[in-house]
Short mmCIF file of C-alpha atoms and ligand atoms in Angstrom, two decimals:
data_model
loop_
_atom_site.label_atom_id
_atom_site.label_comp_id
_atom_site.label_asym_id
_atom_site.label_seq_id
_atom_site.Cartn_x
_atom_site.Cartn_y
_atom_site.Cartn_z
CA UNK A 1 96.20 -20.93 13.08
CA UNK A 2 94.23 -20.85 15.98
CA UNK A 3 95.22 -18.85 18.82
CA UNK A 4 94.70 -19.59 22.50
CA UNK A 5 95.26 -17.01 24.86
CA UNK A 6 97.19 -18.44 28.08
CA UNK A 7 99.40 -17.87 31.16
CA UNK A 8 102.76 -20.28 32.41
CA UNK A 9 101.62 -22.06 35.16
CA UNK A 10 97.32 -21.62 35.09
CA UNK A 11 95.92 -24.70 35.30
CA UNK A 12 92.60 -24.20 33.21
CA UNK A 13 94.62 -23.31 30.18
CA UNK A 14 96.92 -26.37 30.38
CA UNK A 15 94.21 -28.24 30.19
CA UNK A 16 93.28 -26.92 26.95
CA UNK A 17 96.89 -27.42 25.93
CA UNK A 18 97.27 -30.99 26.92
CA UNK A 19 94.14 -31.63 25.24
CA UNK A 20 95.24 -30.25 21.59
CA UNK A 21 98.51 -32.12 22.54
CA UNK A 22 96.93 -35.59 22.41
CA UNK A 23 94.87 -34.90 18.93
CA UNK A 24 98.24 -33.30 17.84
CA UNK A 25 97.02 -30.10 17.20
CA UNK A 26 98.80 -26.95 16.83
CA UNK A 27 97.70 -23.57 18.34
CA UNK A 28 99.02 -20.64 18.65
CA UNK A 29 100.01 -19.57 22.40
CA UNK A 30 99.29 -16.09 23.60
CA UNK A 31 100.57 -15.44 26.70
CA UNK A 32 98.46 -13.14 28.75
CA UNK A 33 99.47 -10.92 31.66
CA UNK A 34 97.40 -12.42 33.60
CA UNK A 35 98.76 -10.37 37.30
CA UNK A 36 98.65 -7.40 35.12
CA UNK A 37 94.66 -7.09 35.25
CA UNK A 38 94.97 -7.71 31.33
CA UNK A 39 92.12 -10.26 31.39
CA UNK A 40 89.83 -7.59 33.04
CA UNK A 41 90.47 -4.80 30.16
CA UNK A 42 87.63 -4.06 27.59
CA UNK A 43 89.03 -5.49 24.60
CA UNK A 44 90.24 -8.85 26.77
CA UNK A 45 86.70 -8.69 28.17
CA UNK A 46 85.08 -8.58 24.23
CA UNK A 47 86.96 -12.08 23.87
CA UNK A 48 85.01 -13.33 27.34
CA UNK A 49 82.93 -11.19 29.72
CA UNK A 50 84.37 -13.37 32.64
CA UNK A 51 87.76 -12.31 32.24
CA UNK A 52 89.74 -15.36 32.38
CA UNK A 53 91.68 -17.87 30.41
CA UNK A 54 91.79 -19.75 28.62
CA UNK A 55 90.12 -18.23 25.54
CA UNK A 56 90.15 -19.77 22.03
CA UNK A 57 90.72 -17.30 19.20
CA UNK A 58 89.47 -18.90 15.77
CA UNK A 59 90.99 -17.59 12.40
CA UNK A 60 87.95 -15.29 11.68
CA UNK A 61 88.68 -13.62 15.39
CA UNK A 62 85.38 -15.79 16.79
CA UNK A 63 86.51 -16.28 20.28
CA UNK A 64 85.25 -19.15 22.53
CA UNK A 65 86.37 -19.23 26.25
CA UNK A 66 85.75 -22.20 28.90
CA UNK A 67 87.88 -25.19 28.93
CA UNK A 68 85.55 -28.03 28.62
CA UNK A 69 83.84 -25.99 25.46
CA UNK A 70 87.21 -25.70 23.77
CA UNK A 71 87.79 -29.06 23.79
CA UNK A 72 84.44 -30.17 22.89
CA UNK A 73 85.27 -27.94 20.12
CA UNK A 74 88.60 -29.67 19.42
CA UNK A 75 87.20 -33.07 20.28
CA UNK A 76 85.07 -32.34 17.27
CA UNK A 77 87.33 -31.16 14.97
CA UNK A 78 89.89 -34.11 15.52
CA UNK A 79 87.95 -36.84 16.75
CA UNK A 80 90.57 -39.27 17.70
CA UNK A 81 92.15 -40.22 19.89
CA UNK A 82 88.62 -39.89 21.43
CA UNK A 83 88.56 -38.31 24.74
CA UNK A 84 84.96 -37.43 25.94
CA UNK A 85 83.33 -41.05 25.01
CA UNK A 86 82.75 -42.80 22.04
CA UNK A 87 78.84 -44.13 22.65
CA UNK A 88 75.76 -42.89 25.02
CA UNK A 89 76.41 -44.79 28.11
CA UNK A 90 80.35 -43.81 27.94
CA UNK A 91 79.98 -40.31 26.95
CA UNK A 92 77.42 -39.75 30.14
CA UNK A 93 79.79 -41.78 32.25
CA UNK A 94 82.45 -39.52 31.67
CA UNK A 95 80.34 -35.89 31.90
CA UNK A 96 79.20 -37.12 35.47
CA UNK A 97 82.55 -37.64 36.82
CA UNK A 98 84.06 -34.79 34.96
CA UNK A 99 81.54 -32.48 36.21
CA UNK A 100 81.47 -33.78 39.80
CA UNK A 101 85.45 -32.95 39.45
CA UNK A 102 84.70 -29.50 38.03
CA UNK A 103 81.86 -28.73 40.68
CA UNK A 104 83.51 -30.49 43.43
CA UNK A 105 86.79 -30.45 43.50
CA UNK A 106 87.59 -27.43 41.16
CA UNK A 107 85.55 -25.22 43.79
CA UNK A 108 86.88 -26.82 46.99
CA UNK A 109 90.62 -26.07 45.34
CA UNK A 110 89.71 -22.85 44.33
CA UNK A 111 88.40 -21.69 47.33
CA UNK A 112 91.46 -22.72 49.17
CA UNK A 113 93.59 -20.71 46.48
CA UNK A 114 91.40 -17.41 46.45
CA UNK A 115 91.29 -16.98 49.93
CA UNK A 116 94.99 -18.22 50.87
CA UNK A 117 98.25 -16.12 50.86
CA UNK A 118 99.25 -16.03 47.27
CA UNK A 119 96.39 -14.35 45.61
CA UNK A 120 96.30 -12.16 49.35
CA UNK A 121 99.71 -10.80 48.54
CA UNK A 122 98.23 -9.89 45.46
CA UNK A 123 95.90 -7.76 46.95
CA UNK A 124 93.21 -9.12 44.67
CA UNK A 125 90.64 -10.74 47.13
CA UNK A 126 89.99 -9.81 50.90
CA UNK A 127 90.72 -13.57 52.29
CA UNK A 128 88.28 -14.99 54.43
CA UNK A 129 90.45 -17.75 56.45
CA UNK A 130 86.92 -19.99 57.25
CA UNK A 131 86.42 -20.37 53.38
CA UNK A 132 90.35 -21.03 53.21
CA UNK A 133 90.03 -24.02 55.43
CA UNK A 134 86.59 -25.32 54.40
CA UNK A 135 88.06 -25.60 50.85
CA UNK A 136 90.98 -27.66 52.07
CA UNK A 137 89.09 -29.95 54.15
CA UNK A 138 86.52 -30.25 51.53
CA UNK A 139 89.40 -31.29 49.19
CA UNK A 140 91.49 -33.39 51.76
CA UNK A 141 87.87 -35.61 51.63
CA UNK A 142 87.50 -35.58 47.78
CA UNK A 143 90.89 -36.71 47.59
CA UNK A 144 90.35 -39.51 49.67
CA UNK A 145 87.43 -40.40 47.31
CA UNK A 146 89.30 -40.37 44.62
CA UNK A 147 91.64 -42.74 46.01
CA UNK A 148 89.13 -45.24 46.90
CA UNK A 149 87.75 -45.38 43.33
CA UNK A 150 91.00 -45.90 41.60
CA UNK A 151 91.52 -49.11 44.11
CA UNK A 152 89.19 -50.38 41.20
CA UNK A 153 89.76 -48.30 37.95
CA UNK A 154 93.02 -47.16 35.78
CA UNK A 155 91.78 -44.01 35.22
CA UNK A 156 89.19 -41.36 36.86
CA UNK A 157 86.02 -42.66 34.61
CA UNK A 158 87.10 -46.08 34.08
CA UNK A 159 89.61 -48.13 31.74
CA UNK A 160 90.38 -45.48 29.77
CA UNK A 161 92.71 -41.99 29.61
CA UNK A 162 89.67 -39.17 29.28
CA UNK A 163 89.24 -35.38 29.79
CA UNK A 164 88.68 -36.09 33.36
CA UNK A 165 91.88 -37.67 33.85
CA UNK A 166 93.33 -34.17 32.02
CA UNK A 167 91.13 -31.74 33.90
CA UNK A 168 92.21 -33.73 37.24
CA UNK A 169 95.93 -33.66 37.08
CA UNK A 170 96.22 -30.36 35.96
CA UNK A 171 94.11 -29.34 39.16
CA UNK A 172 95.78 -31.52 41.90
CA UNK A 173 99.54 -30.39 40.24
CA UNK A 174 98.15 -26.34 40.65
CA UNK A 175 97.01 -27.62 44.02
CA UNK A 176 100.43 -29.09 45.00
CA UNK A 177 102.45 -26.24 43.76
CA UNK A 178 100.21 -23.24 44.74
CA UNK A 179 98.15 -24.46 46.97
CA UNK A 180 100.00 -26.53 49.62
CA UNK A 181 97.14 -29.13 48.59
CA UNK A 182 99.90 -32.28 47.18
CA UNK A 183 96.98 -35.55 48.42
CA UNK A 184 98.69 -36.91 51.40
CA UNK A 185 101.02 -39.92 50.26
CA UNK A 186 99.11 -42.47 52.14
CA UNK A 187 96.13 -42.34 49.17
CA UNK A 188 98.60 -44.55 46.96
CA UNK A 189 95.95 -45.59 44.25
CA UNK A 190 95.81 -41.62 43.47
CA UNK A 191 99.39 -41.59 43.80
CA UNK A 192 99.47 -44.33 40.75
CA UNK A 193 96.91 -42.87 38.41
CA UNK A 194 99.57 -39.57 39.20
CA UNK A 195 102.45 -41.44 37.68
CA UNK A 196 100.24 -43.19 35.24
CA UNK A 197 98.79 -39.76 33.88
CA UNK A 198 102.31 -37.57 33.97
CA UNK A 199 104.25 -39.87 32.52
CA UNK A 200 102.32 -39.13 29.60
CA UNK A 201 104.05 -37.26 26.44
CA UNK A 202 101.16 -34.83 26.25
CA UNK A 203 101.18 -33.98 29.90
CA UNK A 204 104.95 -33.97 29.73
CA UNK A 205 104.59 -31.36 26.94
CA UNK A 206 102.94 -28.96 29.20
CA UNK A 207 104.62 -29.00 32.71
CA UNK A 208 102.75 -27.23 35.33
N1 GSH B 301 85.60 -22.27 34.12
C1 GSH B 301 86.71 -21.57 33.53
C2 GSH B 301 87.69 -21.13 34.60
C3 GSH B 301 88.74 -20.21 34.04
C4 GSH B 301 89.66 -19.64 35.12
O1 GSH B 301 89.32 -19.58 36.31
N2 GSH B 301 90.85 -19.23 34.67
C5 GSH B 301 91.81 -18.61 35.57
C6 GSH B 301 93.22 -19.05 35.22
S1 GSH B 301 93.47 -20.77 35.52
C7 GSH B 301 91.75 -17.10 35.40
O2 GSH B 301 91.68 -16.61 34.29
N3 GSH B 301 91.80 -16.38 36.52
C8 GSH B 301 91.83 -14.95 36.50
C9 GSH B 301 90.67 -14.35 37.25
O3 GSH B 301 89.86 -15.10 37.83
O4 GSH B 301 90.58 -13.14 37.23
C10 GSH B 301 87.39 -22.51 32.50
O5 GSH B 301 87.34 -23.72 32.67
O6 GSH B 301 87.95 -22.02 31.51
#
């Protein structure tokens, strides 16, 4: 079976696991002590040289890290339910506003969460407390983008449940929990595609 190496409560992971979820695949979870610097020791580092999870561990021990590549990779093996788009106009569709989520979003949350107490307490980081509040005000603003699209969509890239709509509510659940990022109530279409996405069995399947 194949093995994906993982830690309660990450959010990049979960996507991965969500993902296999709706194509009903099985992997193998290997949870990784992730406080425990075991990401950052040589033999973690010989599965990827960035040090972080999730990684994919085939049967042959070929490892693949990076979310989006693991389920490109799983996309591929079990092609349906499709989830990345199913013709060129689609499929380009749903890159752009997955990678404007990833770029965006992604960097403005993480940037909040590496330079904000949790991580600080971990004495992992020296926080900078400018970078801390740029990142939330950056993502305050992309959440109030967000909820002016989805006055006129379902779902983050259109009429349909995607990747981007997996990579998005695993981030803004890490950024509630962790982050003291929850959107602010008062964007209620993002508050709808919420309910609409975690009501889902998959996401269900893998609480944050
Ligand atoms: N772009 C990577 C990001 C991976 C990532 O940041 N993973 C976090 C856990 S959610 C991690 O391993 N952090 C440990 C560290 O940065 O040392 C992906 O999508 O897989």
């Amino acid at each position: 079976m194949m093995k994906l190496y993982s830690f309660k409560g990450a959010p990049n992971p979960r996507r991965v696991l969500i993902f296999a979820e709706e194509k009903g695949l099985r992997l193998d979870v290997v949870e990784v002590n992730l406080r425990g610097g075991e990401t950052k020791t040589s033999a973690f580092l010989g599965k990827n040289p960035s040090g972080k999870i999730p990684v994919l561990e085939l049967p042959d021990g070929t490892c693949l890290p990076e979310s989006v590549a693991i389920c490109r990779y799983l996309e591929a093996l079990a092609p349906e339910p499709n989830l990345f788009g199913t013709d060129p106009l689609e499929t380009a569709q749903i890159e752009a506003v997955h990678r404007q989520l990833e770029l965006e979003l992604f960097a403005h949350i993480g940037a909040a969460w590496v330079n904000g107490p949790i991580v600080a307490a971990a004495g992992l980081v020296k926080p900078i407390e400018a970078q801390r509040l740029r990142g939330e005000g950056l993502a305050k603003k992309y959440y109030a983008r967000l909820n002016e699209e989805l006055t006129s969509r379902p779902f983050l890239a259109g009429e349909r449940f995607t990747v981007a709509d997996i990579s998005a509510v695993c981030l803004v659940e890490f950024a509630a929990a962790r982050v003291n990022l929850a959107p602010d109530a008062s964007l209620t279409a993002l508050a709808a595609w919420h309910e609409r996405v975690r009501s889902r069995p998959s996401v269900q399947a893998h609480p944050a």
